[in-house]
Coordinates of C-alpha atoms and ligand atoms in Angstrom, one line a residue:
X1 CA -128.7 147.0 -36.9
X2 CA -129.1 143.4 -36.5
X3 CA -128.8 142.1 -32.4
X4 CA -127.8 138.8 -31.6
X5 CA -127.5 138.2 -27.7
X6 CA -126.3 135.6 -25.6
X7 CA -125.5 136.2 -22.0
X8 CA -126.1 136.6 -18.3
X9 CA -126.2 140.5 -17.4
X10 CA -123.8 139.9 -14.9
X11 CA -121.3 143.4 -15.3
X12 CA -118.9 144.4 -12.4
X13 CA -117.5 147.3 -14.5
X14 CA -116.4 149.6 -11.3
X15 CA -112.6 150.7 -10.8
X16 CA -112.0 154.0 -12.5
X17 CA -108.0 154.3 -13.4
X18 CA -106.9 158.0 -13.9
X19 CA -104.4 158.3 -16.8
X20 CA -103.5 160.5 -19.1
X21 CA -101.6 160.4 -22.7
X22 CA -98.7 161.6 -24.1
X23 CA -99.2 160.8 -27.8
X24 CA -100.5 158.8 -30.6
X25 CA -99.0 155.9 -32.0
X26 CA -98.3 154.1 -35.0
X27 CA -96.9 150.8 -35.3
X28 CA -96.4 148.6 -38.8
X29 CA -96.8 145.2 -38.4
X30 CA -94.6 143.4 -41.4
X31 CA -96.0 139.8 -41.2
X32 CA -96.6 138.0 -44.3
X33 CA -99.9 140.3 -45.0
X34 CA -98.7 143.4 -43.2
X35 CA -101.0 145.4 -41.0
X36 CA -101.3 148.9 -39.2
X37 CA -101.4 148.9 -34.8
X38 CA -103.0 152.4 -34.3
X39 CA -102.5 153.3 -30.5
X40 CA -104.5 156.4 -29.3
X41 CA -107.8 157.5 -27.2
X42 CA -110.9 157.9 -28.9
X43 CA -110.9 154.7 -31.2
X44 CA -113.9 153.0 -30.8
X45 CA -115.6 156.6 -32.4
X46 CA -113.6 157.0 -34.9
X47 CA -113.6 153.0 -35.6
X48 CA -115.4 153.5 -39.2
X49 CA -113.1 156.0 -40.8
X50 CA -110.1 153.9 -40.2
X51 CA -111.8 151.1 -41.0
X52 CA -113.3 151.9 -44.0
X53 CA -109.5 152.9 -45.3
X54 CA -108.8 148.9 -45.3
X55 CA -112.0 147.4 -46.2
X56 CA -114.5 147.7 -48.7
X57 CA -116.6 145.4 -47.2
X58 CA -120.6 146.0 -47.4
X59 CA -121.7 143.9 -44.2
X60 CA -119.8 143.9 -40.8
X61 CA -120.4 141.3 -38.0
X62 CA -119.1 142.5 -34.3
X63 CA -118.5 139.7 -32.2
X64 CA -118.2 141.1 -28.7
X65 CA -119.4 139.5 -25.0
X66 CA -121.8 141.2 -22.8
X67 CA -120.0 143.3 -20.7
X68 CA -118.4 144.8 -23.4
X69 CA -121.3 144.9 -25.3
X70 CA -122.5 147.5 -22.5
X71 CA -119.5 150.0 -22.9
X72 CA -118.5 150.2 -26.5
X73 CA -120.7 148.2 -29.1
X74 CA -122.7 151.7 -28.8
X75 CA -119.6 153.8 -30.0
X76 CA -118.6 151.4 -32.8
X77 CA -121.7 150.9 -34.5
X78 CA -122.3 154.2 -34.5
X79 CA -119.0 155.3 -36.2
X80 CA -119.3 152.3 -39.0
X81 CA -123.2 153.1 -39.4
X82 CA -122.2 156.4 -40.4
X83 CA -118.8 155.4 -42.9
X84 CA -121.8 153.3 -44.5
X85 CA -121.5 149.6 -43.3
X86 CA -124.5 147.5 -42.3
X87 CA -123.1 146.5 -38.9
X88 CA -124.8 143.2 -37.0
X89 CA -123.7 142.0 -33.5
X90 CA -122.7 138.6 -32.3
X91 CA -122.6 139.1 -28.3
X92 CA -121.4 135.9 -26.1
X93 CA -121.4 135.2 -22.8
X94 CA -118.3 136.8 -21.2
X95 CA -115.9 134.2 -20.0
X96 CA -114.0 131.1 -21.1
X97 CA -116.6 129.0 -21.3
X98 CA -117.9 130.5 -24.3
X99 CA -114.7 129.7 -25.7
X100 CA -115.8 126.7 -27.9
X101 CA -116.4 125.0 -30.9
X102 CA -120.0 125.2 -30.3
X103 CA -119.4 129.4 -30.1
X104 CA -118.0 129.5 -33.4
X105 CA -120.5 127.0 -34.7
X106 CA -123.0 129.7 -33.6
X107 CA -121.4 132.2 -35.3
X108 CA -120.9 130.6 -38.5
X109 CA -125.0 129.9 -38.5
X110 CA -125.4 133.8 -37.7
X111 CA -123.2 134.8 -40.8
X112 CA -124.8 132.1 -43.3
X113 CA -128.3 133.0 -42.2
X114 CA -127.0 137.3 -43.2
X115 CA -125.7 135.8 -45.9
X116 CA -121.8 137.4 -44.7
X117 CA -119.8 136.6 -48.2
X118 CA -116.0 136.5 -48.2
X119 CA -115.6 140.4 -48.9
X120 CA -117.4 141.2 -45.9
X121 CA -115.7 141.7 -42.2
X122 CA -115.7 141.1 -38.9
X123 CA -114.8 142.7 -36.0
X124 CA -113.5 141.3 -32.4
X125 CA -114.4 144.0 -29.6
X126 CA -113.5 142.5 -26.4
X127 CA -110.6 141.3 -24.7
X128 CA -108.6 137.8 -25.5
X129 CA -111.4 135.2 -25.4
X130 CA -113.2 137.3 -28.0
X131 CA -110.3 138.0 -29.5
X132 CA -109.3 134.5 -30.0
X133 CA -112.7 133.4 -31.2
X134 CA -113.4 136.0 -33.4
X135 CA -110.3 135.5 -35.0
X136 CA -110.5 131.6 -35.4
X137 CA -114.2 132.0 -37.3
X138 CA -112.8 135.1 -39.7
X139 CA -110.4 132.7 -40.3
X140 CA -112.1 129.7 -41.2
X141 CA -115.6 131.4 -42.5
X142 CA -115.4 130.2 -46.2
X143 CA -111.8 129.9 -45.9
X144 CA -110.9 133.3 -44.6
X145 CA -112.8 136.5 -44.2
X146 CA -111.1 139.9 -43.4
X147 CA -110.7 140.6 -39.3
X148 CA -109.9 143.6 -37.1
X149 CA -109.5 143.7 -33.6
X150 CA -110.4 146.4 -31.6
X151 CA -108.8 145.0 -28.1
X152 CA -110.7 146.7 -24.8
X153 CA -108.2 145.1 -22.2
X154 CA -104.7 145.4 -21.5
X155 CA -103.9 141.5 -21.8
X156 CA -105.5 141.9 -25.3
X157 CA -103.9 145.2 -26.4
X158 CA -100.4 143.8 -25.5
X159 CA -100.8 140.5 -26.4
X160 CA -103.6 138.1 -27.8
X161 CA -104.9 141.4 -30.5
X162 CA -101.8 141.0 -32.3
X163 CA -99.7 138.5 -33.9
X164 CA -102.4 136.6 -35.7
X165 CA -102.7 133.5 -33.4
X166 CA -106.4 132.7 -32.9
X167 CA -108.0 129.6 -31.3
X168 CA -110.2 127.6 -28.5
X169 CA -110.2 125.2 -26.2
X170 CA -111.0 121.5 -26.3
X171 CA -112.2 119.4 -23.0
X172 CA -108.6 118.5 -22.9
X173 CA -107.4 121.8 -23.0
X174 CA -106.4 125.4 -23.7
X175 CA -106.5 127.0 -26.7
X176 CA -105.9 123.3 -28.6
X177 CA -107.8 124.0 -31.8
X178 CA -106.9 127.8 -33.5
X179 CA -105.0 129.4 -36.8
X180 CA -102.5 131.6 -37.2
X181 CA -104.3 134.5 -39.3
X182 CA -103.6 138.2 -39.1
X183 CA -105.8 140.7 -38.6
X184 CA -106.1 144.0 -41.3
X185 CA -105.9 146.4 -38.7
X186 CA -105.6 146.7 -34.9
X187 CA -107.3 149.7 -32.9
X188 CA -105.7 149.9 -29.5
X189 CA -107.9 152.7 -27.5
X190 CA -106.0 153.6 -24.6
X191 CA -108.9 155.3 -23.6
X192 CA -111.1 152.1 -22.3
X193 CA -108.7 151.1 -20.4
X194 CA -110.0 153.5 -17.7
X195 CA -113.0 151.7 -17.8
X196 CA -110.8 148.2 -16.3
X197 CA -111.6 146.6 -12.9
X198 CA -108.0 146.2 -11.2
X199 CA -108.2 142.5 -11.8
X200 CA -108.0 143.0 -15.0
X201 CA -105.2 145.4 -15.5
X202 CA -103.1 143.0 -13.0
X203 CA -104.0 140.0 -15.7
X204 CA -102.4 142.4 -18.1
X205 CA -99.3 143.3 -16.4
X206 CA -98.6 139.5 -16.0
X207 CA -98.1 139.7 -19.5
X208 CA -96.0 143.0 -19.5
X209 CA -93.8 141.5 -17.0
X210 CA -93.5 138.2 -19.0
X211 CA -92.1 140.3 -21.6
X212 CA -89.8 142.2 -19.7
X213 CA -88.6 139.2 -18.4
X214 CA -88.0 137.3 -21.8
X215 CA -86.9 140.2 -23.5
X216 CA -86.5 143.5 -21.6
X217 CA -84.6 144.2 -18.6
X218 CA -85.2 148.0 -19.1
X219 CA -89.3 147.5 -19.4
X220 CA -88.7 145.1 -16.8
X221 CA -87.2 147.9 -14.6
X222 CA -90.0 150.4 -15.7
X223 CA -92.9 148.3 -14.6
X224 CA -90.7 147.4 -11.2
X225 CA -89.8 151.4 -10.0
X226 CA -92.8 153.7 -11.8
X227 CA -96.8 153.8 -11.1
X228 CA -98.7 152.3 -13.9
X229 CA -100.5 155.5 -14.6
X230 CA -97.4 157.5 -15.4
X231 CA -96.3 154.7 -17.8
X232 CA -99.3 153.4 -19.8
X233 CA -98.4 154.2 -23.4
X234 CA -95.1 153.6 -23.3
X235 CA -95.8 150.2 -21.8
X236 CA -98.0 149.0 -24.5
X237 CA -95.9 150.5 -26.8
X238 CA -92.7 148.7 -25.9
X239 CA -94.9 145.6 -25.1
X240 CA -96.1 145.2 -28.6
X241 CA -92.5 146.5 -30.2
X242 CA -90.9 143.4 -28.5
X243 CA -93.9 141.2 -29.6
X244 CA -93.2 142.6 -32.9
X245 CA -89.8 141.8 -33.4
X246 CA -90.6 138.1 -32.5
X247 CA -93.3 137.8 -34.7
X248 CA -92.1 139.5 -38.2
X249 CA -89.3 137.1 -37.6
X250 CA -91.1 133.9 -36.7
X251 CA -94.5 134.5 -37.4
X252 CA -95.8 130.3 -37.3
X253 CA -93.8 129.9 -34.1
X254 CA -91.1 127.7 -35.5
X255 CA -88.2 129.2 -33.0
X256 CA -87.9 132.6 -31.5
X257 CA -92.0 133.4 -30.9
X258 CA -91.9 130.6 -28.6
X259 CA -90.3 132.6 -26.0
X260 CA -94.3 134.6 -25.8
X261 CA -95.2 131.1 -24.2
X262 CA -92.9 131.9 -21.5
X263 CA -94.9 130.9 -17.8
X264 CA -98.2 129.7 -20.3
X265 CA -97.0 126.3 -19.8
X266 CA -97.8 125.9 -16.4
X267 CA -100.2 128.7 -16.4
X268 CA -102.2 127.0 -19.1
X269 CA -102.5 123.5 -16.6
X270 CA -103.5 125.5 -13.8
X271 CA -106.1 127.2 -15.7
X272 CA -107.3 123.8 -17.3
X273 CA -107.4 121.8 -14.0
X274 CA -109.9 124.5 -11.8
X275 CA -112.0 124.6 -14.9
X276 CA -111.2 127.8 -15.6
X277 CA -112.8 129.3 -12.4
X278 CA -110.3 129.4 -9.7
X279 CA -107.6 131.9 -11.9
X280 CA -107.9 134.5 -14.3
X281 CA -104.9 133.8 -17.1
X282 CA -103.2 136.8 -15.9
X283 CA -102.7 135.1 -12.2
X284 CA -102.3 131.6 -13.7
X285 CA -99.5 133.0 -15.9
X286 CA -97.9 135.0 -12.6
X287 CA -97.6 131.8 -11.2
X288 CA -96.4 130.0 -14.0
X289 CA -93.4 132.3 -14.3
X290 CA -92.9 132.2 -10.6
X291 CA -92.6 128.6 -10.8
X292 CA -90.3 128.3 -13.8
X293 CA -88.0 130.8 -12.8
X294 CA -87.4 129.4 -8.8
X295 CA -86.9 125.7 -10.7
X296 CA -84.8 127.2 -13.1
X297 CA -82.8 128.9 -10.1
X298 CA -82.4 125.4 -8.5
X299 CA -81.0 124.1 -11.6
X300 CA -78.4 126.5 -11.7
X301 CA -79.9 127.9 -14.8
X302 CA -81.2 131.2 -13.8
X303 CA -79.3 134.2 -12.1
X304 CA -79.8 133.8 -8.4
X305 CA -82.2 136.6 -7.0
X306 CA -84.4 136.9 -9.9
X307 CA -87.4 134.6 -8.1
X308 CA -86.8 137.2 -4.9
X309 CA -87.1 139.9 -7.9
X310 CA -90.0 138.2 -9.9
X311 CA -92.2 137.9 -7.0
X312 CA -91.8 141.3 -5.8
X313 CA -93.0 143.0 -8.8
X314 CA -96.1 140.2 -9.2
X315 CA -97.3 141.2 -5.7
X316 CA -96.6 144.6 -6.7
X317 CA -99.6 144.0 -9.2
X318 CA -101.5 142.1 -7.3
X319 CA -100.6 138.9 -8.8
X320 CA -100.1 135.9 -7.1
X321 CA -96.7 133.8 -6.7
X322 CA -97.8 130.2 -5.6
X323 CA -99.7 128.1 -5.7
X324 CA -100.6 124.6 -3.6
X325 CA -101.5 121.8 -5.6
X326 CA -100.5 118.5 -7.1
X327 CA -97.6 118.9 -9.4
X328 CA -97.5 115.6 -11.0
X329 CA -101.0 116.5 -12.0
X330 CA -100.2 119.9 -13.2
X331 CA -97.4 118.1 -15.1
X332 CA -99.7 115.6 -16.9
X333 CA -102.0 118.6 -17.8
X334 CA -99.1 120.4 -19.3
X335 CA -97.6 118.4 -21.4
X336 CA -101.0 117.9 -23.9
X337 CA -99.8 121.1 -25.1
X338 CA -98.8 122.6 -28.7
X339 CA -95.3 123.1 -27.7
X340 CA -94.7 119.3 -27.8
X341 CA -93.1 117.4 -30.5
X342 CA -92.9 113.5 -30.1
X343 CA -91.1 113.0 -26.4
X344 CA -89.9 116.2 -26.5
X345 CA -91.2 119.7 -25.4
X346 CA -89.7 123.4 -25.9
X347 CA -89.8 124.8 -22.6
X348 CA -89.2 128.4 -22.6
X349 CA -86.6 129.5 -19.2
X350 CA -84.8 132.7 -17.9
X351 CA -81.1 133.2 -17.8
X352 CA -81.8 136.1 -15.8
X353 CA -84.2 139.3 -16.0
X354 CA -84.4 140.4 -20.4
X355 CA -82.7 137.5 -21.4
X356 CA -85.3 134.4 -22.2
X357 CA -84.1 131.1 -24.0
X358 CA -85.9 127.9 -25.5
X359 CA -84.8 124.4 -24.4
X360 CA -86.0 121.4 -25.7
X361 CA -86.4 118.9 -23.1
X362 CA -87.6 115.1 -22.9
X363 CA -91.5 115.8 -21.9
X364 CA -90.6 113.4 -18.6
X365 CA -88.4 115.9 -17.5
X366 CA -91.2 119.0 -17.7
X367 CA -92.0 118.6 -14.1
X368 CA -88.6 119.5 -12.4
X369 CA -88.7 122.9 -15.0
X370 CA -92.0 124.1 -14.2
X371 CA -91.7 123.7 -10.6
X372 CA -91.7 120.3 -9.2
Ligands
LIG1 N1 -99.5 135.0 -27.0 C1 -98.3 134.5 -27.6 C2 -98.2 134.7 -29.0 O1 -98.9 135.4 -29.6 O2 -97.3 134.1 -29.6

């Protein structure tokens, strides 16, 4: 085993969540290269067999952060030591600051200097910002090198694991540099998710929300009336169904996969303008689609009483609904965003709770839709 590690030892890991689960599941992912979503407990030790069923690769690279590294790097180097792979670990400092060109510039050094060819693999055990950077060097490492992702939050396992999108940020933004590039296989261990602090679970039910609320009124419904124990699998489950059924049909987010964006708009400027410190994504997003949907009720173009709805389901997780700052700021932050074309922007609003719609509007304009 080769160690490479980069981080404060800074872990907070504390919150126990009891859960139990139904069943496994399986989902087939039918992008342009088609992948398996196993769901199930257990994963991370049985990582190599399944792996080793897609990949013939000879060398493996985990990228992972340091509080991950803690929990599970142990469990899935075992289980690919023993289905034969020479594993090495990347680990970066957790947080969105590692999420940078110079990270990835890192790793590519790492893999050159172990000689990682194209027929090799790596591996992104973490939540989102691993995800996302793990996924943008596998993508661009000698023009593409295989990928799975083995998500270990609920914001990951719903949302940033699949669908191939990959990226980081630039000073002058979120997320502006990044690929879209599909993973061969996605583990989803239901089993870590015991292992969250609350925070982190409420940064992932901003995300289930979001797609009840673009998508679902049903999940919507679920996540409002039922404890999040008692619903667990068949959250993620229905989560990544929707996100599937956007993506096999859109997969470069031409149209319909635009509607995933819905509340990142905002969310993405408030993130960007405290640095990254002041908001976890999760609560960024929460407000984002607070915002969006009380502007879009003043404009007579949602249903009134879905804000009054929203809101009462964010607190319900924990998630915040407001938020007191400069809008014209938060405007100017928004629109350097990959959602703009020319002097226009796709905007992604609420007719009412399930049923989300894109409008293009003049970029001018964005402030009066996202809350000004
Ligand atoms: N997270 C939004 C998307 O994957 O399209």
């Amino acid at each position: 085993m080769f160690i490479f590690d980069d981080f404060d030892k800074n872990n907070n890991f504390s919150i126990k969540l009891m859960m139990w689960v139904k069943n496994v599941k399986k989902i087939n992912f039918k992008t342009n290269s088609p992948y398996e979503i196993l769901i199930d407990t257990n994963l991370m030790r049985t990582s190599g067999d399944h792996i080793k069923k897609i990949s013939s690769a000879r060398q493996v690279l985990i990228i992972t952060d340091d509080v991950v590294n803690e929990l599970y790097s142990g469990d899935v180097t075992d289980s690919l030591i023993e289905s034969g792979f020479e594993v090495f670990l990347f680990t970066l400092t957790h947080g969105e600051s590692s999420k940078t060109l110079q990270s990835v510039e890192r790793i590519y050094s790492f893999l050159i200097k172990n000689k990682f060819t194209r027929s090799d693999l790596i591996i992104a055990l973490g939540g989102g910002i691993v995800g996302d950077i793990a996924g943008f060097v596998a993508a661009t490492y000698m023009r593409g090198i295989d990928l799975v992702q083995i998500p270990t939050t609920l914001l990951a396992q719903i949302d940033s694991a699949i669908g191939g999108k990959n990226g980081v940020n630039l000073a002058h933004g979120k997320n502006l540099i990044g690929t879209f590039y599909q993973p061969k296989l996605v583990l989803i261990d239901i089993g870590v998710l015991s292992t969250l602090p609350k925070q982190s679970l409420s940064d992932g039910m901003a995300e289930a929300i979001k797609y009840g609320l673009i998508r679902s009124e049903s999940l919507f419904n679920m996540i409002k009336n039922r404890e999040l124990d008692d619903i667990l699998t068949d959250l993620i489950f229905e989560c990544i169904s929707i996100k599937q059924e956007l993506v096999e049909r859109d997969e470069l987010e031409q149209g319909e996969r635009k509607l995933l964006n819905f509340g990142h708009t905002l969310g993405h400027a408030i993130e960007k303008f405290y640095n990254f410190s002041k908001y976890t994504h999760g609560q960024a997003v929460a407000i984002g689609m607070a915002c969006t949907v009380r502007s879009g009720e003043n404009l007579a173009i949602t249903k009134s009483g879905t804000y009054e709805e929203l809101t009462s389901v964010l607190r319900k997780y924990n998630l915040p609904c407001e938020i007191d700052c400069d809008m014209d700021k938060l405007a100017e932050i928004a629109k350097i965003d990959k959602k703009a074309t020319g002097e226009f922007f796709d905007i992604v609003l609420i007719k009412s709770i399930g049923s989300g719609f894109v409008k293009r509007i003049k970029k001018d304009d964005l402030k009066k839709y996202i809350g000004g």
